[in-house]
Coordinates of C-alpha atoms in Angstrom, one line a residue:
Chain A
M18 CA 0.0 0.0 0.0
S19 CA 1.3 3.5 -0.8
D20 CA 0.3 6.7 0.9
E21 CA -1.4 7.8 -2.4
Q22 CA -3.6 4.7 -2.4
Y23 CA -4.6 5.3 1.3
D24 CA -5.4 9.0 0.6
A25 CA -7.3 8.1 -2.5
A26 CA -9.4 5.5 -0.6
L27 CA -10.3 8.0 2.1
D28 CA -11.1 10.6 -0.5
L29 CA -13.2 8.2 -2.5
L30 CA -15.3 7.2 0.6
S31 CA -16.2 10.9 1.1
R32 CA -17.6 10.9 -2.5
L33 CA -19.7 7.8 -2.2
N34 CA -23.0 7.0 -0.5
P35 CA -22.2 7.3 3.3
G36 CA -24.9 4.7 4.0
S37 CA -22.8 2.0 2.3
V38 CA -19.5 2.7 4.1
Q39 CA -19.1 -0.9 5.4
E40 CA -19.7 -2.5 2.0
N41 CA -17.5 0.1 0.4
L42 CA -14.7 -0.5 2.8
M43 CA -14.9 -4.3 2.1
A44 CA -14.9 -3.5 -1.7
L45 CA -11.8 -1.3 -1.3
I46 CA -10.0 -4.0 0.7
S47 CA -10.8 -6.6 -1.8
L48 CA -9.3 -4.4 -4.5
E49 CA -6.2 -3.6 -2.5
P50 CA -5.9 -5.9 0.6
T51 CA -2.9 -4.0 2.0
L52 CA -5.3 -1.1 2.8
A53 CA -7.2 -3.2 5.4
D54 CA -5.5 -2.3 8.7
D55 CA -5.2 1.5 8.0
L56 CA -8.7 1.9 6.6
L57 CA -10.4 -0.2 9.4
S58 CA -8.7 1.8 12.1
S59 CA -9.3 5.3 10.6
V60 CA -12.8 5.1 9.0
D61 CA -15.8 5.4 11.4
Q62 CA -18.3 2.7 10.8
P63 CA -21.7 2.1 12.4
L64 CA -21.2 0.3 15.7
K65 CA -21.9 -3.3 16.1
L66 CA -24.0 -4.5 19.0
L67 CA -22.8 -7.6 20.8
K68 CA -25.3 -9.7 22.8
P69 CA -23.2 -12.0 25.0
K70 CA -24.5 -15.5 25.8
L71 CA -24.7 -16.7 29.4
Q72 CA -22.1 -19.4 30.1
Q73 CA -24.5 -21.0 32.6
Q74 CA -28.1 -20.3 33.6
N75 CA -28.7 -18.1 36.6
D76 CA -25.3 -16.5 36.4
N77 CA -25.7 -13.4 38.4
T78 CA -22.2 -12.0 38.1
T79 CA -22.4 -8.2 37.5
G80 CA -22.5 -7.3 33.8
V81 CA -22.8 -10.9 32.5
G82 CA -25.1 -11.0 29.5
K83 CA -25.2 -7.3 29.2
D84 CA -25.1 -5.9 25.7
F85 CA -22.1 -3.8 24.6
L86 CA -20.9 -1.9 21.6
C87 CA -18.0 -2.9 19.4
C88 CA -15.5 -0.9 17.5
D89 CA -11.8 -1.2 16.5
Y90 CA -10.7 -0.2 20.0
N91 CA -12.1 -3.2 21.8
R92 CA -11.5 -5.7 19.1
D93 CA -9.1 -8.7 19.0
G94 CA -9.7 -10.5 15.8
D95 CA -13.3 -11.7 15.8
Y96 CA -13.6 -11.1 19.5
Y97 CA -14.6 -8.0 21.4
R98 CA -13.9 -7.1 25.0
S99 CA -17.0 -6.3 27.2
P100 CA -16.7 -3.1 29.3
W101 CA -19.0 -4.8 31.9
T102 CA -17.1 -8.1 32.4
N103 CA -13.7 -7.3 30.9
K104 CA -13.9 -10.6 29.0
Y105 CA -13.8 -11.3 25.3
Y106 CA -16.8 -12.5 23.3
N107 CA -17.4 -13.7 19.7
L108 CA -19.3 -11.1 17.7
G109 CA -21.3 -13.7 15.7
T110 CA -22.1 -16.2 18.4
G111 CA -21.9 -14.2 21.6
Q112 CA -19.8 -17.0 23.2
Q113 CA -17.2 -16.0 25.7
T114 CA -13.7 -17.0 24.7
Q115 CA -10.4 -17.7 26.4
E116 CA -8.1 -14.7 26.1
T117 CA -4.8 -15.2 24.5
E118 CA -1.5 -13.7 25.5
E119 CA -1.9 -10.9 23.0
S120 CA -5.4 -10.0 24.2
Y121 CA -5.4 -6.5 25.6
F122 CA -6.6 -5.7 29.1
P123 CA -6.2 -2.4 30.9
G124 CA -4.1 -2.5 34.1
D125 CA -6.0 -2.6 37.4
E126 CA -5.9 1.2 38.0
L127 CA -7.1 1.9 34.5
R128 CA -9.7 -0.8 34.7
N129 CA -11.1 0.9 37.8
R130 CA -11.3 4.1 36.0
E131 CA -12.9 2.4 33.0
Q132 CA -15.6 1.0 35.3
L133 CA -16.3 4.4 36.7
F134 CA -16.5 5.8 33.1
N135 CA -18.9 3.1 32.1
D136 CA -21.1 3.5 35.1
S137 CA -21.2 7.3 34.6
F138 CA -21.9 7.2 30.9
E139 CA -24.6 4.6 31.4
V140 CA -26.4 7.1 33.7
Y141 CA -25.9 9.7 30.9
K142 CA -27.2 7.3 28.4
D143 CA -30.4 6.6 30.4
M144 CA -31.0 10.4 30.7
Y145 CA -30.4 11.3 27.1
Y146 CA -31.2 8.2 25.1
E147 CA -33.7 6.6 27.4
N148 CA -35.1 3.2 26.6
G149 CA -33.3 1.2 23.9
G150 CA -30.0 3.0 24.1
V151 CA -26.7 1.2 24.7
S152 CA -23.4 2.7 26.0
S153 CA -19.9 1.4 26.2
C154 CA -16.6 3.0 27.1
Y155 CA -13.0 1.7 26.6
L156 CA -9.8 3.1 28.0
W157 CA -6.2 2.5 27.1
E158 CA -2.7 3.7 28.0
T159 CA -1.0 6.3 25.9
S160 CA 2.5 6.3 27.2
E161 CA 4.9 4.3 29.2
I162 CA 3.3 3.4 32.5
E163 CA 4.9 5.1 35.4
D164 CA 4.2 3.6 38.8
N165 CA 1.0 2.1 37.3
T166 CA -1.2 5.2 38.0
Y167 CA -1.7 6.7 34.5
D168 CA -1.3 10.1 36.1
N169 CA 0.3 11.5 33.0
G170 CA -2.5 10.7 30.7
F171 CA -4.6 8.1 29.0
A172 CA -7.0 7.7 26.1
G173 CA -10.4 6.3 25.5
V174 CA -13.6 6.0 23.5
V175 CA -17.2 6.6 24.5
L176 CA -19.9 4.9 22.4
F177 CA -23.6 5.3 22.3
Q178 CA -26.1 3.7 20.0
K179 CA -29.8 3.9 19.6
G180 CA -32.1 2.5 17.0
K181 CA -35.7 3.4 16.4
G182 CA -37.2 0.5 14.4
Q183 CA -36.7 0.9 10.7
L184 CA -37.0 4.7 11.0
G185 CA -33.6 5.6 12.3
K186 CA -30.3 4.7 13.9
W187 CA -27.9 6.9 15.8
D188 CA -24.2 6.0 16.6
S189 CA -22.0 8.3 18.6
I190 CA -18.3 7.8 18.7
H191 CA -16.2 10.0 21.0
V192 CA -12.5 9.4 21.0
F193 CA -10.5 11.3 23.5
E194 CA -7.0 11.7 24.7
V195 CA -5.9 13.1 28.1
S196 CA -2.4 14.4 28.7
K197 CA -0.8 16.3 31.6
E198 CA -0.3 19.9 30.5
T199 CA 1.3 21.3 33.7
E200 CA 1.7 20.1 37.3
D201 CA -2.0 21.0 38.0
A202 CA -3.7 21.0 34.6
F203 CA -4.7 18.4 32.0
N204 CA -5.2 18.7 28.3
Y205 CA -8.3 17.1 26.8
K206 CA -8.7 16.4 23.1
L207 CA -12.0 15.1 21.9
T208 CA -13.0 14.0 18.4
S209 CA -16.7 13.2 18.1
T210 CA -18.5 11.6 15.2
I211 CA -22.2 10.9 15.0
I212 CA -23.5 8.6 12.3
L213 CA -27.2 9.1 11.8
H214 CA -29.4 7.3 9.3
L215 CA -33.1 8.0 8.8
N216 CA -35.2 6.1 6.4
D217 CA -38.9 6.5 5.4
N218 CA -39.9 3.3 3.6
D219 CA -36.8 3.3 1.5
K220 CA -38.3 6.2 -0.5
T221 CA -36.8 9.1 1.4
K222 CA -33.4 8.5 3.0
L223 CA -31.3 10.9 5.0
G224 CA -28.0 9.5 6.2
G225 CA -24.3 10.2 6.9
N226 CA -22.1 11.5 9.6
L227 CA -20.8 14.7 11.1
T228 CA -17.5 15.1 13.0
R229 CA -16.3 17.8 15.3
Q230 CA -13.2 18.3 17.4
V231 CA -12.6 20.2 20.6
E232 CA -9.6 20.7 22.9
K233 CA -9.5 22.1 26.4
V234 CA -7.0 22.6 29.1
I235 CA -8.5 22.2 32.6
K236 CA -7.0 23.1 35.9
R237 CA -7.3 20.6 38.7
Q238 CA -9.5 22.3 41.2
P239 CA -9.8 21.8 44.1
D240 CA -6.3 20.3 43.9
N241 CA -7.3 17.4 46.2
I242 CA -10.1 16.2 44.0
A243 CA -9.5 12.5 43.1
L244 CA -8.0 12.1 39.7
D245 CA -10.7 9.6 38.5
E246 CA -13.4 12.0 39.5
F247 CA -11.7 14.9 37.9
H248 CA -11.3 13.1 34.6
I249 CA -14.8 11.7 34.4
T250 CA -16.2 15.2 35.2
N251 CA -14.2 16.8 32.4
V252 CA -14.6 14.1 29.8
G253 CA -18.3 13.7 30.7
S254 CA -19.1 17.4 30.4
M255 CA -17.2 17.7 27.1
V256 CA -19.0 14.7 25.6
E257 CA -22.3 16.1 26.9
D258 CA -21.7 19.6 25.4
I259 CA -20.4 18.4 22.0
E260 CA -23.2 15.9 21.6
T261 CA -25.8 18.5 22.4
Q262 CA -24.2 20.9 19.9
M263 CA -24.0 18.2 17.3
R264 CA -27.6 17.2 17.8
T265 CA -28.5 20.7 16.8
M266 CA -26.1 20.7 13.8
L267 CA -27.6 17.4 12.7
E268 CA -31.1 18.7 12.9
V269 CA -30.2 21.8 10.9
V270 CA -28.2 19.9 8.2
Y271 CA -30.6 16.9 7.8
F272 CA -33.9 18.8 7.8
E273 CA -33.1 22.3 6.7
K274 CA -29.9 22.4 4.6
T275 CA -30.9 19.4 2.4
M276 CA -34.3 21.0 1.7
D277 CA -32.7 24.4 1.0
I278 CA -30.3 22.7 -1.5
Y279 CA -33.2 20.8 -3.1
H280 CA -35.0 24.1 -3.6
Q281 CA -31.9 25.5 -5.3
L282 CA -32.7 23.0 -8.0
K283 CA -36.4 22.9 -8.1
F284 CA -38.1 26.0 -6.8
A285 CA -40.5 25.7 -3.8
V286 CA -44.1 25.4 -4.8
D287 CA -45.6 28.9 -5.0
T288 CA -46.5 29.8 -1.5
S289 CA -49.7 31.5 -2.5
D290 CA -50.9 28.2 -3.8
N291 CA -49.9 26.5 -0.6
R292 CA -51.7 29.1 1.5
A293 CA -54.8 28.7 -0.6
K294 CA -54.6 24.9 -0.2
Q295 CA -54.1 25.2 3.6
Q296 CA -57.2 27.4 3.8
E297 CA -59.1 25.0 1.7
D298 CA -58.0 22.2 4.0
I299 CA -59.1 24.1 7.1
I300 CA -62.5 24.8 5.5
K301 CA -62.9 21.1 4.6
G302 CA -61.8 20.2 8.2
L303 CA -64.5 22.5 9.6
Q304 CA -67.1 21.2 7.3
N305 CA -66.4 17.7 8.5
L306 CA -66.9 18.6 12.1
Chain B
M8 CA -17.5 -10.6 -7.1
D9 CA -15.2 -9.8 -10.0
F10 CA -13.2 -6.7 -10.4
Q11 CA -15.5 -5.0 -13.0
K12 CA -18.6 -5.5 -10.7
I13 CA -16.8 -4.1 -7.6
T14 CA -15.6 -1.0 -9.4
A15 CA -18.9 -0.5 -11.2
N16 CA -20.7 -0.7 -7.9
L17 CA -18.4 2.0 -6.4
I18 CA -18.9 4.3 -9.4
N19 CA -22.7 3.7 -9.4
Q20 CA -23.2 5.2 -6.0
C21 CA -21.0 8.2 -6.7
L22 CA -22.6 11.4 -5.2
P23 CA -23.6 14.3 -7.5
G24 CA -20.7 16.1 -9.2
E25 CA -18.0 13.8 -7.8
I26 CA -17.5 11.4 -10.7
K27 CA -14.2 12.8 -11.9
H28 CA -12.7 12.6 -8.4
A29 CA -14.1 9.2 -7.8
Y30 CA -12.6 7.9 -11.1
N31 CA -9.2 9.3 -10.3
D32 CA -9.3 7.8 -6.8
I33 CA -10.2 4.4 -8.0
L34 CA -7.5 4.6 -10.7
T35 CA -4.9 5.5 -8.0
I36 CA -6.0 2.4 -5.9
V37 CA -6.2 -0.2 -8.7
G38 CA -3.6 1.1 -11.1
P39 CA -3.7 2.2 -14.8
N40 CA -4.4 -1.2 -16.3
A41 CA -8.0 -0.9 -15.2
K42 CA -8.5 2.4 -17.1
Q43 CA -10.7 1.1 -19.9
E44 CA -13.0 -0.8 -17.6
L45 CA -13.4 2.2 -15.3
L46 CA -14.1 4.5 -18.2
Y47 CA -16.9 2.1 -19.3
S48 CA -18.5 2.2 -15.8
V49 CA -18.2 6.0 -15.8
E50 CA -20.0 6.3 -19.1
Q51 CA -22.8 4.1 -17.8
Y52 CA -23.0 6.3 -14.8
N53 CA -23.3 9.4 -17.0
I54 CA -26.1 7.8 -19.0
D55 CA -28.0 6.5 -16.0
N56 CA -27.9 9.9 -14.3
F57 CA -28.4 12.1 -17.3
V58 CA -25.2 14.0 -16.6
P59 CA -25.1 16.9 -19.0
I60 CA -22.3 16.9 -21.6
K61 CA -20.9 20.1 -23.0
V62 CA -21.3 20.0 -26.8
Q63 CA -20.1 23.2 -28.5
D64 CA -20.7 24.9 -25.1
T65 CA -24.3 23.8 -24.9
P66 CA -25.2 21.1 -22.3
V67 CA -26.7 18.0 -23.9
I68 CA -28.3 15.0 -22.1
I69 CA -27.1 11.6 -23.0
S70 CA -29.3 8.6 -22.4
K71 CA -29.7 5.0 -23.7
Y72 CA -32.2 6.4 -26.1
N73 CA -29.9 8.8 -28.0
K74 CA -27.0 6.4 -28.2
Q75 CA -26.0 5.2 -31.6
G76 CA -23.1 2.9 -31.6
S77 CA -20.4 4.6 -29.5
K78 CA -21.9 8.0 -30.3
Y79 CA -24.8 10.2 -29.1
I80 CA -27.3 12.3 -31.0
D81 CA -28.3 15.8 -30.1
Y82 CA -31.8 16.0 -31.8
Q83 CA -32.3 19.6 -31.0
N84 CA -29.2 20.8 -32.7
S85 CA -28.9 17.9 -35.2
L86 CA -25.4 16.9 -34.1
I87 CA -23.8 13.6 -33.4
F88 CA -20.8 13.3 -31.1
S89 CA -18.7 11.0 -28.9
V90 CA -18.2 11.8 -25.2
D91 CA -15.2 12.2 -22.9
P92 CA -16.9 10.7 -19.8
I93 CA -14.4 12.3 -17.4
E94 CA -14.3 15.8 -18.7
L95 CA -18.0 15.6 -19.7
V96 CA -17.4 17.2 -23.1
G97 CA -18.5 16.2 -26.6
L98 CA -15.8 15.1 -29.1
D99 CA -15.8 14.4 -32.9
I100 CA -18.9 16.6 -33.3
E101 CA -20.5 16.2 -36.7
P102 CA -23.8 17.2 -38.2
Y103 CA -26.5 14.6 -37.9
Q104 CA -28.9 13.7 -40.7
E105 CA -32.3 12.8 -39.2
K106 CA -33.6 9.4 -40.1
E107 CA -37.0 9.2 -41.8
D108 CA -38.5 7.1 -39.1
I109 CA -38.3 9.8 -36.5
N110 CA -41.2 12.2 -36.3
V111 CA -39.3 15.4 -36.1
S112 CA -42.3 17.7 -35.7
E113 CA -43.7 15.7 -32.8
L114 CA -40.3 15.6 -31.1
A115 CA -40.0 19.4 -31.5
S116 CA -43.4 20.0 -30.1
L117 CA -42.8 17.8 -27.1
Y118 CA -39.5 19.6 -26.5
E119 CA -41.3 23.0 -26.5
S120 CA -43.9 21.8 -24.0
L121 CA -41.3 20.3 -21.7
K122 CA -39.3 23.6 -21.9
M123 CA -42.4 25.5 -20.8
H124 CA -42.9 23.1 -17.9
V125 CA -39.4 23.4 -16.5
S126 CA -39.0 27.2 -17.1
K127 CA -40.8 28.3 -14.0
K128 CA -40.1 25.3 -11.8
F129 CA -36.4 24.6 -12.1
A130 CA -33.4 26.9 -11.8
P131 CA -32.9 27.7 -15.4
E132 CA -29.1 28.1 -15.5
V133 CA -28.6 24.5 -14.2
T134 CA -31.4 22.7 -15.9
T135 CA -31.0 20.7 -19.1
I136 CA -33.9 19.0 -21.0
A137 CA -34.1 16.6 -23.8
V138 CA -36.7 14.6 -25.8
H139 CA -35.3 11.3 -27.2
P140 CA -37.1 9.0 -29.5
V141 CA -37.7 5.6 -27.7
A142 CA -39.6 3.8 -30.5
D143 CA -42.1 4.8 -33.1
K144 CA -44.5 7.3 -31.4
R145 CA -42.8 6.8 -28.0
F146 CA -40.6 9.5 -26.6
A147 CA -38.5 10.0 -23.5
L148 CA -39.0 13.4 -21.9
I149 CA -35.9 14.0 -19.7
V150 CA -35.1 16.7 -17.2
S151 CA -31.7 16.9 -15.6
C152 CA -30.9 19.6 -13.1
T153 CA -27.4 19.6 -11.6
K154 CA -26.1 22.3 -9.2
Y155 CA -22.6 21.9 -7.8
N156 CA -21.4 24.2 -5.1
P157 CA -18.4 22.5 -3.6
S158 CA -17.0 25.8 -2.1
N159 CA -20.1 25.8 0.1
F160 CA -19.8 22.0 0.7
W161 CA -22.8 20.9 -1.3
N162 CA -23.9 19.4 -4.6
G163 CA -27.3 18.3 -5.8
N164 CA -29.2 16.9 -8.7
W165 CA -32.7 16.2 -9.9
K166 CA -33.5 13.8 -12.7
S167 CA -36.8 12.9 -14.2
C168 CA -37.7 10.8 -17.2
Y169 CA -41.2 10.2 -18.6
I170 CA -41.9 7.9 -21.4
Y171 CA -44.9 9.3 -23.4
D172 CA -46.7 7.6 -26.3
T173 CA -48.2 10.1 -28.6
D174 CA -50.6 7.6 -30.0
S175 CA -52.1 5.9 -27.0
K176 CA -51.3 8.9 -24.7
L177 CA -50.0 6.6 -22.1
M178 CA -47.3 7.9 -19.8
E179 CA -45.0 6.4 -17.2
G180 CA -41.8 7.6 -15.6
E181 CA -39.9 8.5 -12.5
A182 CA -38.2 11.4 -10.7
A183 CA -35.4 11.3 -8.2
V184 CA -33.4 13.9 -6.2
N185 CA -30.0 13.5 -4.6
V186 CA -28.4 16.0 -2.3
H187 CA -24.9 15.8 -0.8
Y188 CA -23.8 18.0 2.1
F189 CA -20.2 17.6 3.3
E190 CA -19.1 20.4 5.6
D191 CA -17.6 18.6 8.7
G192 CA -18.9 15.3 7.5
N193 CA -20.7 13.5 4.7
V194 CA -24.5 13.6 4.5
K195 CA -26.7 12.4 1.8
F196 CA -30.4 12.9 1.2
N197 CA -32.2 11.1 -1.6
S198 CA -35.7 10.5 -2.6
S199 CA -37.5 9.1 -5.6
K200 CA -41.0 8.4 -6.9
T201 CA -42.3 6.2 -9.7
L202 CA -45.1 7.3 -12.0
D203 CA -47.1 4.2 -12.9
Q204 CA -48.5 4.1 -16.3
V205 CA -51.4 6.5 -16.6
Q206 CA -53.8 7.4 -19.4
T207 CA -53.5 11.1 -20.3
S208 CA -55.3 13.1 -22.8
D209 CA -53.4 15.9 -24.4
D210 CA -52.6 17.3 -21.0
Y211 CA -49.5 15.2 -20.4
I212 CA -47.7 18.1 -19.0
K213 CA -50.4 18.6 -16.4
V214 CA -49.9 15.0 -15.4
I215 CA -46.2 15.6 -14.9
E216 CA -46.9 18.7 -12.9
S217 CA -49.2 17.0 -10.5
F218 CA -46.9 14.0 -10.2
E219 CA -44.0 16.2 -9.3
L220 CA -46.1 18.2 -6.8
E221 CA -47.2 14.9 -5.2
F222 CA -43.6 13.8 -5.0
E223 CA -42.6 17.0 -3.3
N224 CA -45.5 16.8 -0.8
E225 CA -44.6 13.2 0.0
M226 CA -41.0 14.3 0.5
Q227 CA -42.1 17.0 2.9
S228 CA -44.3 14.6 4.9
S229 CA -41.4 12.0 5.0
F230 CA -39.2 14.8 6.4
N231 CA -41.8 15.5 9.1
N232 CA -42.1 11.8 10.0
L233 CA -38.4 11.3 10.1
N234 CA -37.9 14.4 12.3
E235 CA -40.9 13.9 14.7
L236 CA -40.9 10.1 15.0
G237 CA -37.3 9.2 14.1
F238 CA -34.8 11.9 15.0
K239 CA -36.5 13.3 18.1
S240 CA -36.8 9.9 19.7
L241 CA -33.2 9.0 19.3
R242 CA -31.4 11.5 21.6
R243 CA -33.1 14.1 23.8
R244 CA -32.1 17.7 23.7
L245 CA -32.0 17.8 27.5
P246 CA -32.7 15.1 30.1
V247 CA -36.2 14.9 31.6
T248 CA -34.8 16.9 34.5
R249 CA -34.3 19.8 32.1
S250 CA -30.8 20.4 33.3
K251 CA -27.4 19.2 32.4
I252 CA -25.8 16.3 34.2
N253 CA -24.0 16.8 37.5
W254 CA -20.8 14.8 36.8
G255 CA -18.4 13.3 39.3
R256 CA -19.1 11.1 42.3
A257 CA -22.6 12.6 42.7
I258 CA -23.7 11.0 39.4
G259 CA -24.6 7.8 41.3
N260 CA -27.5 9.8 42.8
Y261 CA -29.3 9.7 39.5
R262 CA -29.2 5.9 39.6
L263 CA -30.3 5.8 43.2
G264 CA -33.2 8.0 42.3
K265 CA -34.1 5.8 39.3
D266 CA -33.9 2.6 41.4
A267 CA -36.0 4.1 44.1
A268 CA -38.6 5.1 41.6
S269 CA -38.7 1.7 39.9
T270 CA -39.0 -0.2 43.2
G271 CA -41.6 2.2 44.4
L272 CA -39.6 3.3 47.4

């Protein structure tokens, strides 16, 4: 694979139907197999939902059997790590698997933080996505581990998914990196992508994705606040703010921009006609009372 | 799937106004040996989408109906030409002698009616129309409207094709719209509607008008549905509490509240 081929593949995907990104990725990889790793790790795809199977009936261990979301960050071949149990499961069968030596697991401290993040974002998910939403969060190290505390920084991804029957599907992917800026401040970089598809009986389709980036340096105040709490507060607020902004952007782009562009081609139906028709409808409605 | 199928499938779903870039990208990925196969797929794309071709500075629609061998006929200006499918210009342009089996006066009158129809409804500077003979007494009435505005991150097209039989006055056809918006992302809107065969009298333009109005009304009600029933039920603007989340250790309180509520405590 050359850099030119990789750049061309990314450029091409931005000029094709965003609703077929998975199929198009597979097509590109079949044309040029050496593109696989780089494309799969850099192109945002709709999230896969994994429903783990119970190993034994009546297993009441916390998180067992709980659905989670899959992306390249919790993948190991065909297996994906659950944020609830910290175990790997097969995407197709939901069967738990024995980890191999290469399987990634966060260290104890980071795993504790990951659990706090997952619990917190699950509350967030319940409040914003309500019934039917799923959340997952994965953390990983970014630099050499010093005394196993990750005080200098770490990275992670926060995922949300919600489907509404055939009508629509929402995937949020928030990738963030935290690094120590000064003795008492941290830098937070967040890249958020929302993939949204809406479909009315296959006749009218609105689909695609928007991406935004934000970066913030935040001072640790009060300076005795626990690091885990400090980080979840900052990452949580940033995710909440950007998702709320992007929801507004999506609404504007999907429902206003596209219609405006359509009317640059075909003019809006004469509004006087419309008004006459509305009045007619009202009169008809009144007559039917 | 074989190579030709894979690349043709990629080219087929190319968004409005992007075909040249897409062609160059695929060529970069697969190498120059595939050039002829790719050019063939691009030509098919141009035909299927009624992409206007500049012939002597005038946009001309190409379709399967005005194709003759490897060339295309411009019935309005009596020209025959081949096409550079990437640059979208006509080449080897020559005068065209009409064949006797084409009813020239009918074709011209349909063209004038179609022109009247589009004049007030479509942006004139970006709209191209054509009438192509399909068979004896059967004509294709084609409208292709393409507006590309990449500096403002959008492109769009409208295409419609109605097959009208001047004898039986039967008409059928379809219309489709494609919009691509790509500032900070990649968003596509598309919608289409089929006109099932209808009996018209001489008011075939009225039939087109009401079909296109219906299409637009349906699109609008789809938008309302997708917004009210789809989009709004995916993610709330604010939680039910109407305030943003109180992050940190205290976040557990929300859960306690929820559990308390669900167990009736």
